[in-house]
Short mmCIF file of C-alpha atoms in Angstrom, two decimals:
data_model
loop_
_atom_site.label_atom_id
_atom_site.label_comp_id
_atom_site.label_asym_id
_atom_site.label_seq_id
_atom_site.Cartn_x
_atom_site.Cartn_y
_atom_site.Cartn_z
CA MET A 1 0.00 0.00 0.00
CA SER A 2 2.72 2.43 0.92
CA ALA A 3 4.59 1.52 -2.27
CA LEU A 4 1.52 2.47 -4.25
CA LEU A 5 1.17 5.89 -2.65
CA ASP A 6 4.90 6.35 -2.78
CA VAL A 7 4.95 6.01 -6.59
CA LEU A 8 2.21 8.58 -6.94
CA ARG A 9 3.87 11.00 -4.55
CA ARG A 10 7.29 10.70 -6.18
CA HIS A 11 6.08 10.92 -9.80
CA PHE A 12 3.06 13.13 -9.42
CA PRO A 13 4.30 15.80 -11.92
CA GLU A 14 4.77 13.16 -14.63
CA PHE A 15 1.35 11.65 -14.00
CA LEU A 16 -0.25 15.05 -13.92
CA SER A 17 1.34 16.16 -17.19
CA GLY A 18 0.23 12.88 -18.81
CA PHE A 19 -3.25 13.41 -17.45
CA PHE A 20 -3.48 16.87 -19.01
CA VAL A 21 -2.12 15.66 -22.34
CA THR A 22 -4.86 13.02 -22.40
CA PHE A 23 -7.39 15.66 -21.37
CA ARG A 24 -6.34 17.92 -24.24
CA VAL A 25 -6.40 15.08 -26.76
CA VAL A 26 -9.92 14.19 -25.62
CA ALA A 27 -11.14 17.79 -25.66
CA ILE A 28 -9.86 18.48 -29.18
CA SER A 29 -11.07 15.13 -30.52
CA LEU A 30 -14.48 15.70 -28.93
CA ALA A 31 -14.84 19.06 -30.67
CA ILE A 32 -13.97 17.41 -33.99
CA ALA A 33 -16.27 14.45 -33.34
CA ILE A 34 -19.28 16.57 -32.42
CA SER A 35 -18.96 19.11 -35.22
CA VAL A 36 -18.10 16.64 -37.99
CA GLY A 37 -20.54 14.07 -36.57
CA THR A 38 -23.43 16.55 -36.54
CA LEU A 39 -22.69 17.57 -40.10
CA VAL A 40 -22.45 13.97 -41.30
CA GLY A 41 -25.58 13.06 -39.31
CA ALA A 42 -27.45 15.88 -41.05
CA LEU A 43 -26.24 14.56 -44.41
CA ARG A 44 -27.52 11.11 -43.46
CA VAL A 45 -31.09 12.43 -43.09
CA ALA A 46 -30.96 14.98 -45.92
CA PRO A 47 -33.83 14.96 -48.41
CA LEU A 48 -31.36 14.69 -51.33
CA ARG A 49 -30.07 11.24 -52.19
CA ALA A 50 -26.60 12.49 -53.19
CA LEU A 51 -26.13 14.11 -49.77
CA ARG A 52 -27.28 10.97 -47.99
CA TRP A 53 -24.79 9.00 -50.06
CA ILE A 54 -21.91 11.23 -48.96
CA GLY A 55 -22.94 10.79 -45.34
CA THR A 56 -23.23 7.04 -45.65
CA THR A 57 -19.84 6.75 -47.32
CA TYR A 58 -18.22 8.71 -44.52
CA VAL A 59 -19.80 6.59 -41.82
CA GLU A 60 -18.93 3.29 -43.45
CA ALA A 61 -15.35 4.38 -44.14
CA PHE A 62 -14.51 5.69 -40.69
CA ARG A 63 -16.51 3.21 -38.68
CA ASN A 64 -15.12 0.14 -40.39
CA VAL A 65 -11.40 0.92 -40.32
CA PRO A 66 -9.53 0.29 -37.05
CA LEU A 67 -8.52 3.46 -35.24
CA LEU A 68 -4.91 2.30 -35.19
CA VAL A 69 -4.91 1.98 -38.97
CA LEU A 70 -6.30 5.51 -39.27
CA ILE A 71 -3.41 6.71 -37.14
CA PHE A 72 -0.88 4.96 -39.38
CA ILE A 73 -2.51 6.37 -42.50
CA SER A 74 -2.70 9.92 -41.19
CA PHE A 75 0.79 10.00 -39.69
CA LEU A 76 2.92 7.78 -41.92
CA GLY A 77 0.81 7.53 -45.05
CA LEU A 78 0.20 11.24 -45.48
CA ARG A 79 3.81 12.00 -44.66
CA ARG A 80 4.93 9.62 -47.41
CA ALA A 81 2.45 11.36 -49.73
CA GLY A 82 4.10 14.67 -48.94
CA VAL A 83 1.60 15.98 -46.39
CA GLY A 84 3.57 16.15 -43.22
CA ILE A 85 1.32 16.46 -40.20
CA GLY A 86 2.49 16.29 -36.63
CA PRO A 87 1.53 13.68 -34.06
CA TRP A 88 -0.98 16.00 -32.36
CA VAL A 89 -2.90 16.66 -35.54
CA ALA A 90 -2.68 13.05 -36.68
CA GLY A 91 -3.82 11.73 -33.29
CA THR A 92 -6.70 14.10 -32.60
CA ALA A 93 -7.91 14.04 -36.20
CA SER A 94 -7.89 10.24 -36.29
CA LEU A 95 -9.70 9.88 -32.98
CA GLY A 96 -12.11 12.73 -33.74
CA LEU A 97 -13.04 11.64 -37.25
CA TYR A 98 -13.34 8.01 -36.16
CA THR A 99 -15.73 8.93 -33.32
CA ALA A 100 -17.61 11.33 -35.62
CA ALA A 101 -18.91 8.34 -37.58
CA TYR A 102 -20.57 7.02 -34.42
CA VAL A 103 -21.83 10.48 -33.45
CA ALA A 104 -23.44 10.79 -36.89
CA GLU A 105 -25.28 7.52 -36.42
CA ALA A 106 -26.51 8.57 -32.97
CA ILE A 107 -27.79 11.87 -34.35
CA ARG A 108 -29.50 10.15 -37.23
CA SER A 109 -31.35 7.82 -34.88
CA GLY A 110 -32.28 10.81 -32.71
CA VAL A 111 -33.88 12.57 -35.66
CA PHE A 112 -35.81 9.45 -36.56
CA ALA A 113 -36.97 9.05 -32.97
CA VAL A 114 -38.90 12.33 -33.22
CA GLY A 115 -42.38 11.30 -34.28
CA LYS A 116 -43.71 12.10 -37.72
CA GLY A 117 -46.66 13.77 -36.00
CA GLN A 118 -44.28 16.52 -34.87
CA ILE A 119 -43.45 17.32 -38.48
CA ASP A 120 -47.16 17.29 -39.39
CA ALA A 121 -48.03 19.61 -36.53
CA SER A 122 -45.27 22.06 -37.36
CA LEU A 123 -46.01 22.12 -41.09
CA SER A 124 -49.72 22.52 -40.40
CA LEU A 125 -48.95 25.76 -38.55
CA GLY A 126 -47.36 27.07 -41.72
CA LEU A 127 -43.70 26.62 -40.74
CA THR A 128 -41.36 25.80 -43.61
CA TYR A 129 -39.53 22.49 -43.76
CA ARG A 130 -36.29 24.17 -42.72
CA ARG A 131 -37.86 25.93 -39.72
CA THR A 132 -39.54 22.68 -38.76
CA MET A 133 -36.09 21.07 -38.65
CA THR A 134 -34.40 23.80 -36.64
CA LYS A 135 -37.26 24.66 -34.26
CA ILE A 136 -38.98 21.34 -33.72
CA ILE A 137 -37.01 18.29 -34.84
CA LEU A 138 -33.36 19.05 -34.03
CA PRO A 139 -33.98 20.42 -30.50
CA GLN A 140 -35.83 17.22 -29.64
CA ALA A 141 -33.29 15.00 -31.41
CA ALA A 142 -30.41 16.64 -29.55
CA ARG A 143 -32.01 15.77 -26.23
CA THR A 144 -32.64 12.15 -27.17
CA VAL A 145 -29.07 11.81 -28.31
CA ILE A 146 -27.40 12.91 -25.07
CA PRO A 147 -27.21 9.43 -23.43
CA PRO A 148 -25.70 7.70 -26.49
CA LEU A 149 -23.29 10.61 -26.92
CA GLY A 150 -22.24 10.08 -23.32
CA ASN A 151 -21.38 6.48 -24.14
CA LEU A 152 -19.37 7.63 -27.13
CA LEU A 153 -17.48 10.15 -25.02
CA ILE A 154 -16.47 7.45 -22.55
CA ALA A 155 -15.39 5.16 -25.38
CA MET A 156 -13.39 8.01 -26.84
CA ILE A 157 -11.59 8.75 -23.58
CA LYS A 158 -10.50 5.13 -23.42
CA ASN A 159 -9.63 5.00 -27.12
CA SER A 160 -7.37 8.00 -26.62
CA ALA A 161 -4.86 5.67 -24.94
CA ILE A 162 -4.21 4.15 -28.35
CA ILE A 163 -2.60 7.45 -29.35
CA GLY A 164 -0.08 7.27 -26.52
CA ALA A 165 0.67 3.63 -27.19
CA SER A 166 1.08 4.11 -30.95
CA ILE A 167 3.91 5.46 -33.06
CA LEU A 168 2.65 8.96 -32.37
CA ALA A 169 4.11 8.68 -28.89
CA LEU A 170 2.26 11.69 -27.51
CA PRO A 171 3.23 11.96 -23.83
CA ASP A 172 -0.26 11.15 -22.60
CA LEU A 173 -1.23 9.37 -19.42
CA LEU A 174 -0.50 5.87 -20.70
CA LYS A 175 2.77 6.92 -22.30
CA GLN A 176 3.94 8.56 -19.07
CA ALA A 177 3.07 5.43 -17.13
CA ARG A 178 5.07 3.30 -19.56
CA ILE A 179 8.09 5.58 -19.23
CA LEU A 180 7.85 5.44 -15.44
CA GLN A 181 7.42 1.68 -15.52
CA ALA A 182 10.55 1.27 -17.61
CA ARG A 183 12.48 3.54 -15.25
CA THR A 184 11.28 2.19 -11.92
CA PHE A 185 10.08 -1.38 -12.72
CA GLN A 186 7.14 -0.67 -10.41
CA THR A 187 4.81 -2.08 -13.03
CA ASN A 188 1.60 -2.59 -11.06
CA GLU A 189 1.89 0.70 -9.20
CA THR A 190 2.44 2.88 -12.27
CA PHE A 191 -0.35 1.28 -14.31
CA PHE A 192 -2.66 1.39 -11.33
CA TRP A 193 -2.35 5.18 -11.26
CA ALA A 194 -2.72 5.42 -15.00
CA ALA A 195 -5.97 3.46 -14.76
CA ALA A 196 -7.09 5.72 -11.91
CA GLY A 197 -6.43 8.76 -14.10
CA TYR A 198 -8.61 7.40 -16.87
CA LEU A 199 -11.28 6.58 -14.31
CA VAL A 200 -11.30 10.19 -13.12
CA LEU A 201 -11.90 11.33 -16.68
CA THR A 202 -14.61 8.80 -17.54
CA LEU A 203 -16.48 9.24 -14.26
CA SER A 204 -16.44 13.03 -14.63
CA ALA A 205 -17.74 12.62 -18.15
CA THR A 206 -20.54 10.40 -16.85
CA PHE A 207 -21.39 12.96 -14.20
CA VAL A 208 -21.52 15.87 -16.66
CA VAL A 209 -23.62 13.92 -19.17
CA ARG A 210 -26.10 12.85 -16.47
CA ARG A 211 -26.56 16.44 -15.35
CA LEU A 212 -27.02 17.60 -18.90
CA GLU A 213 -29.52 14.84 -19.46
CA ARG A 214 -31.52 15.78 -16.39
CA ARG A 215 -31.52 19.48 -17.25
CA LEU A 216 -32.60 19.03 -20.85
CA ALA A 217 -34.75 15.94 -20.55
CA ILE A 218 -38.15 16.06 -22.21
CA ARG A 219 -40.85 14.39 -20.20
CA ARG A 220 -43.28 12.62 -22.47
CA MET B 1 -54.77 38.57 -53.09
CA ALA B 2 -57.18 35.92 -54.27
CA ILE B 3 -60.76 37.00 -54.63
CA ALA B 4 -63.10 34.81 -52.65
CA PRO B 5 -65.89 33.33 -54.75
CA GLN B 6 -69.11 35.25 -54.33
CA ASP B 7 -71.12 32.17 -53.45
CA GLY B 8 -69.19 31.81 -50.20
CA ARG B 9 -67.47 28.58 -51.03
CA LEU B 10 -64.32 28.26 -48.96
CA VAL B 11 -63.05 24.84 -50.02
CA GLU B 12 -63.73 23.05 -53.26
CA LEU B 13 -62.54 19.64 -54.33
CA GLU B 14 -62.87 18.52 -57.90
CA GLY B 15 -62.11 15.00 -59.09
CA VAL B 16 -59.53 14.49 -56.35
CA ARG B 17 -57.65 11.22 -56.55
CA LYS B 18 -55.01 9.94 -54.20
CA SER B 19 -53.41 6.53 -53.94
CA PHE B 20 -50.66 5.03 -51.87
CA GLY B 21 -48.98 2.60 -54.23
CA PRO B 22 -51.67 0.34 -55.70
CA HIS B 23 -54.14 1.31 -52.96
CA VAL B 24 -56.62 3.99 -54.06
CA VAL B 25 -57.49 6.06 -50.99
CA LEU B 26 -59.52 8.85 -52.54
CA ASP B 27 -61.38 8.19 -55.76
CA SER B 28 -62.63 11.23 -57.70
CA ILE B 29 -63.89 13.23 -54.76
CA ASP B 30 -66.07 16.27 -55.50
CA LEU B 31 -66.94 18.42 -52.55
CA SER B 32 -67.54 22.02 -51.72
CA ILE B 33 -67.75 23.59 -48.33
CA ARG B 34 -69.18 27.03 -47.63
CA ARG B 35 -67.94 29.55 -45.13
CA GLY B 36 -69.32 28.95 -41.68
CA GLU B 37 -70.28 25.36 -42.37
CA ALA B 38 -69.47 22.61 -39.89
CA VAL B 39 -69.07 19.33 -41.72
CA VAL B 40 -68.60 15.95 -40.09
CA VAL B 41 -66.88 13.21 -42.05
CA ALA B 42 -67.69 9.67 -40.95
CA GLY B 43 -66.94 6.26 -42.33
CA PRO B 44 -65.16 3.00 -41.56
CA SER B 45 -61.47 3.13 -40.76
CA GLY B 46 -59.27 3.08 -43.82
CA SER B 47 -61.96 4.74 -45.91
CA GLY B 48 -59.80 7.79 -46.63
CA LYS B 49 -61.22 10.28 -44.12
CA SER B 50 -57.88 11.37 -42.68
CA THR B 51 -56.25 11.43 -46.09
CA LEU B 52 -58.97 13.82 -47.23
CA LEU B 53 -58.02 16.30 -44.50
CA ARG B 54 -54.30 15.85 -45.09
CA CYS B 55 -54.77 16.58 -48.80
CA ILE B 56 -56.74 19.73 -48.08
CA ASN B 57 -53.86 21.31 -46.19
CA GLY B 58 -51.22 19.88 -48.44
CA LEU B 59 -49.63 17.39 -46.04
CA GLU B 60 -50.28 14.85 -48.78
CA ALA B 61 -50.00 15.72 -52.46
CA ILE B 62 -52.92 14.61 -54.62
CA ASP B 63 -52.43 12.53 -57.76
CA ALA B 64 -55.16 14.13 -59.86
CA GLY B 65 -57.93 16.71 -59.62
CA ASP B 66 -57.90 20.08 -57.93
CA ILE B 67 -58.36 21.39 -54.42
CA ARG B 68 -59.13 25.09 -54.10
CA PHE B 69 -59.08 27.19 -50.98
CA GLU B 70 -60.74 30.58 -51.43
CA GLY B 71 -60.67 29.90 -55.13
CA GLN B 72 -56.93 29.29 -55.16
CA SER B 73 -55.54 25.88 -56.08
CA ILE B 74 -53.43 24.22 -53.40
CA PRO B 75 -49.91 24.16 -54.80
CA LYS B 76 -47.86 20.97 -54.59
CA ALA B 77 -44.83 22.63 -53.02
CA GLY B 78 -43.02 25.90 -52.58
CA LYS B 79 -43.89 29.01 -50.63
CA GLY B 80 -47.56 28.94 -51.61
CA ILE B 81 -48.27 25.80 -49.69
CA TYR B 82 -46.82 27.26 -46.49
CA ARG B 83 -48.92 30.38 -46.86
CA LEU B 84 -52.11 28.37 -47.36
CA ARG B 85 -51.38 26.09 -44.41
CA ALA B 86 -51.06 29.15 -42.20
CA GLU B 87 -54.70 29.90 -43.00
CA MET B 88 -55.96 26.48 -41.94
CA GLY B 89 -55.70 24.99 -38.49
CA MET B 90 -55.30 21.28 -37.98
CA VAL B 91 -55.93 19.18 -34.89
CA PHE B 92 -54.61 15.63 -34.78
CA GLN B 93 -55.75 12.43 -33.12
CA SER B 94 -52.50 12.19 -31.15
CA PHE B 95 -52.41 15.93 -30.24
CA ASN B 96 -48.80 16.31 -31.46
CA LEU B 97 -47.97 19.08 -29.02
CA PHE B 98 -44.28 19.99 -29.01
CA PRO B 99 -43.01 18.19 -25.89
CA HIS B 100 -39.92 20.39 -25.45
CA LYS B 101 -41.97 23.57 -25.19
CA THR B 102 -44.35 24.91 -22.58
CA VAL B 103 -48.05 25.20 -23.33
CA LEU B 104 -47.67 28.93 -23.90
CA ASP B 105 -44.72 28.42 -26.26
CA ASN B 106 -46.67 25.78 -28.18
CA VAL B 107 -49.43 28.30 -28.77
CA THR B 108 -47.18 31.27 -29.59
CA LEU B 109 -44.82 29.41 -31.95
CA GLY B 110 -46.94 29.76 -35.09
CA PRO B 111 -47.85 33.43 -34.67
CA ILE B 112 -44.23 34.39 -33.88
CA GLU B 113 -42.48 32.24 -36.50
CA VAL B 114 -45.00 32.47 -39.33
CA LYS B 115 -46.96 35.67 -38.81
CA GLY B 116 -44.13 37.66 -37.34
CA LEU B 117 -46.11 38.68 -34.29
CA SER B 118 -44.15 40.19 -31.42
CA ARG B 119 -43.59 37.93 -28.45
CA LEU B 120 -45.75 40.15 -26.29
CA ASP B 121 -48.72 40.17 -28.66
CA ALA B 122 -48.43 36.44 -29.29
CA ARG B 123 -48.46 35.75 -25.57
CA ALA B 124 -51.47 37.93 -24.98
CA ARG B 125 -53.33 36.17 -27.77
CA ALA B 126 -52.25 32.75 -26.47
CA ARG B 127 -53.48 33.52 -22.96
CA ALA B 128 -56.83 34.62 -24.31
CA LEU B 129 -57.12 31.40 -26.28
CA LEU B 130 -56.15 29.24 -23.33
CA GLU B 131 -58.90 31.03 -21.43
CA ARG B 132 -61.28 30.21 -24.24
CA VAL B 133 -60.46 26.49 -24.20
CA GLY B 134 -60.74 26.51 -20.41
CA ILE B 135 -57.17 25.96 -19.20
CA PRO B 136 -55.58 29.38 -18.58
CA GLU B 137 -53.81 28.01 -15.50
CA LYS B 138 -51.73 25.56 -17.55
CA ALA B 139 -49.87 28.20 -19.57
CA ASP B 140 -46.50 27.41 -18.04
CA ALA B 141 -46.92 23.64 -17.83
CA VAL B 142 -45.28 21.27 -20.30
CA PRO B 143 -47.46 18.90 -22.34
CA ALA B 144 -46.40 15.88 -20.28
CA ASP B 145 -48.09 17.43 -17.25
CA LEU B 146 -51.48 17.61 -18.95
CA SER B 147 -54.23 15.06 -19.36
CA GLY B 148 -55.14 13.96 -22.85
CA GLY B 149 -58.18 16.21 -22.90
CA GLN B 150 -56.14 19.20 -21.79
CA GLN B 151 -53.46 18.46 -24.38
CA GLN B 152 -56.06 18.35 -27.12
CA ARG B 153 -57.53 21.64 -25.98
CA VAL B 154 -54.06 23.20 -26.10
CA ALA B 155 -53.70 21.77 -29.61
CA ILE B 156 -56.94 23.50 -30.57
CA ALA B 157 -55.70 26.77 -29.06
CA ARG B 158 -52.42 26.35 -30.95
CA ALA B 159 -54.30 26.02 -34.23
CA LEU B 160 -56.64 28.92 -33.43
CA ALA B 161 -53.69 31.18 -32.62
CA MET B 162 -53.05 31.40 -36.36
CA GLU B 163 -56.55 32.85 -36.81
CA PRO B 164 -57.41 30.22 -39.40
CA LYS B 165 -60.29 30.47 -41.82
CA LEU B 166 -60.80 26.73 -41.68
CA MET B 167 -60.28 24.17 -38.96
CA LEU B 168 -59.54 20.54 -39.76
CA PHE B 169 -60.08 18.00 -36.99
CA ASP B 170 -58.68 14.52 -37.56
CA GLU B 171 -60.40 12.21 -35.05
CA PRO B 172 -59.71 14.66 -32.22
CA THR B 173 -61.28 12.53 -29.51
CA SER B 174 -60.29 9.03 -30.61
CA ALA B 175 -57.24 8.88 -28.33
CA LEU B 176 -59.10 10.20 -25.28
CA ASP B 177 -60.64 8.55 -22.25
CA PRO B 178 -64.44 8.80 -22.28
CA GLU B 179 -64.60 11.43 -19.53
CA MET B 180 -62.27 13.72 -21.46
CA ILE B 181 -64.09 13.49 -24.76
CA ARG B 182 -66.80 15.83 -23.51
CA GLU B 183 -64.46 18.71 -22.67
CA VAL B 184 -62.92 18.62 -26.14
CA LEU B 185 -66.25 18.33 -27.93
CA ASP B 186 -67.58 21.28 -25.92
CA VAL B 187 -64.77 23.48 -27.17
CA MET B 188 -65.44 22.35 -30.73
CA ARG B 189 -69.15 22.97 -30.41
CA ASP B 190 -68.53 26.52 -29.21
CA LEU B 191 -66.25 27.08 -32.17
CA ALA B 192 -68.91 25.90 -34.59
CA ARG B 193 -71.48 28.15 -32.93
CA ASP B 194 -69.11 31.10 -33.33
CA GLY B 195 -69.23 30.44 -37.06
CA MET B 196 -65.88 28.73 -37.62
CA THR B 197 -65.78 26.72 -40.82
CA MET B 198 -64.73 23.23 -39.84
CA ILE B 199 -64.30 19.76 -41.21
CA VAL B 200 -64.35 17.14 -38.49
CA VAL B 201 -63.45 13.50 -38.96
CA THR B 202 -65.02 11.74 -36.02
CA HIS B 203 -66.98 8.75 -34.81
CA GLU B 204 -68.88 10.91 -32.30
CA MET B 205 -72.32 10.74 -33.85
CA GLY B 206 -73.90 12.60 -30.94
CA PHE B 207 -71.66 15.53 -31.77
CA ALA B 208 -72.51 15.22 -35.45
CA ARG B 209 -76.22 15.21 -34.76
CA GLU B 210 -76.05 18.18 -32.46
CA VAL B 211 -73.48 20.41 -34.11
CA CYS B 212 -72.84 19.81 -37.78
CA ASP B 213 -74.67 21.18 -40.80
CA ARG B 214 -73.73 18.32 -43.07
CA LEU B 215 -72.63 14.78 -42.56
CA LEU B 216 -70.44 13.12 -45.17
CA PHE B 217 -70.15 9.37 -45.21
CA ILE B 218 -67.05 8.07 -46.94
CA ASP B 219 -66.52 4.47 -47.97
CA SER B 220 -63.62 3.09 -50.01
CA GLY B 221 -62.44 6.55 -50.97
CA ALA B 222 -65.77 7.86 -52.24
CA ILE B 223 -68.39 10.10 -50.68
CA VAL B 224 -71.50 7.92 -50.54
CA GLU B 225 -73.70 10.23 -48.43
CA ASP B 226 -73.81 13.99 -48.09
CA ALA B 227 -76.81 15.12 -46.09
CA PRO B 228 -77.89 17.08 -43.03
CA PRO B 229 -77.44 14.85 -39.97
CA GLU B 230 -81.17 14.32 -39.22
CA GLU B 231 -81.70 13.12 -42.73
CA PHE B 232 -78.67 10.87 -42.54
CA PHE B 233 -79.78 9.19 -39.34
CA ARG B 234 -83.42 8.96 -40.41
CA GLY B 235 -82.69 7.16 -43.59
CA ALA B 236 -79.37 6.97 -45.34
CA LYS B 237 -79.60 6.24 -49.02
CA SER B 238 -76.79 3.72 -49.25
CA GLU B 239 -76.73 0.25 -47.77
CA ARG B 240 -73.21 0.81 -46.41
CA ALA B 241 -74.20 3.94 -44.49
CA ARG B 242 -77.35 2.31 -43.11
CA GLU B 243 -75.24 -0.55 -41.77
CA PHE B 244 -72.89 2.01 -40.20
CA VAL B 245 -75.74 3.91 -38.52
CA ASP B 246 -77.17 0.63 -37.31
CA LYS B 247 -73.93 -0.43 -35.66
CA ILE B 248 -73.38 2.92 -34.02
CA ILE B 249 -76.89 3.25 -32.68
CA HIS B 250 -76.99 -0.26 -31.30
CA HIS B 251 -73.68 -0.01 -29.52
#
């Protein structure tokens, strides 16, 4: 027990810096995932077939390729093709665009979950199709989608460890733990604290999502 | 500005056809409804009653024929259809209130978004309408807090807030418990007495007998009876309508 606390006390700055790197990776990737995912989700329910096709292609491409392969393509592949992007861009873009495919699917299902009667009622008042979307359908869809988005956020926090373990070698929480483990050979202790760090992030995410859900919930 | 026909006809249907795939729902319907008339549409389920209403306000596009509102053909799409819908109110079987908005916001949405009314004016109008349908105290509640009958009365207020020239009711009491049917029908009866032109799809024959000027009986997409209610109940011309009256009166 004292060994465990001792590792944390001695290497707290390293753990903390790893924790914040992971936090930044997650925050940037989340912004990408939500914005791209919303756009792609909107394409998936667009009235034009060509737009739906673009959305579907995106989802199938990014959902069906392993995240690690995306990282290799974006970091090594693009570099070989003459587009040199750094590990931060490659990592956050890969994780963000990968998660965006799932976000798009969640948003699509949220739009479909809003009853057709809502569209009828809105149109019958004289609202245009566009206003019906922005005033009636999307606000309800966004609320339905909060719990599945929470799940995606948690998955994304955990997936972010792949970035630290990959060739990108960003000094995130897992990477810092591996460096410490190699230096100190206190394997169980260092990885215990890494796990605890991830737990702090995922549990906070759960807490925030629950509050959001309660505040915005629609009682039916 | 379209000139209203001098004979007071508000809605006219001419040879209206509508099918869903191979299934013909409306089969050459001719119908005209005058200002101030209250018309009840009855008939077995699946006979095309709801589709008739949905075609009149353009929620469904017709395959052939013409529907005119104040002498103006209902366009298939574009701005015209939105403008016409704003002049007709519609009340649905399942209420379809917006669950993420308060009662007051449900009623003010149309006037603010479509008619460009100020928030203040829209709210004043909404409160007056909630008073009229008998639930002024529920202005700040959300739909989930209301009973079915209250929700439907809010839905009526929401439609009236647009100051429509025509009200379409699509089985407004079919989803309600028996004790709540009365409160909704009372509101509708008052509307009819105030001279609102309305087309009501309903199975409430008591309401039809008491309130409406004409009763249409639709079967398999065609109007088979069109008569004042007393005449309809005394002796319908068609076999199908007589059977229907029989069943309703003996149940």
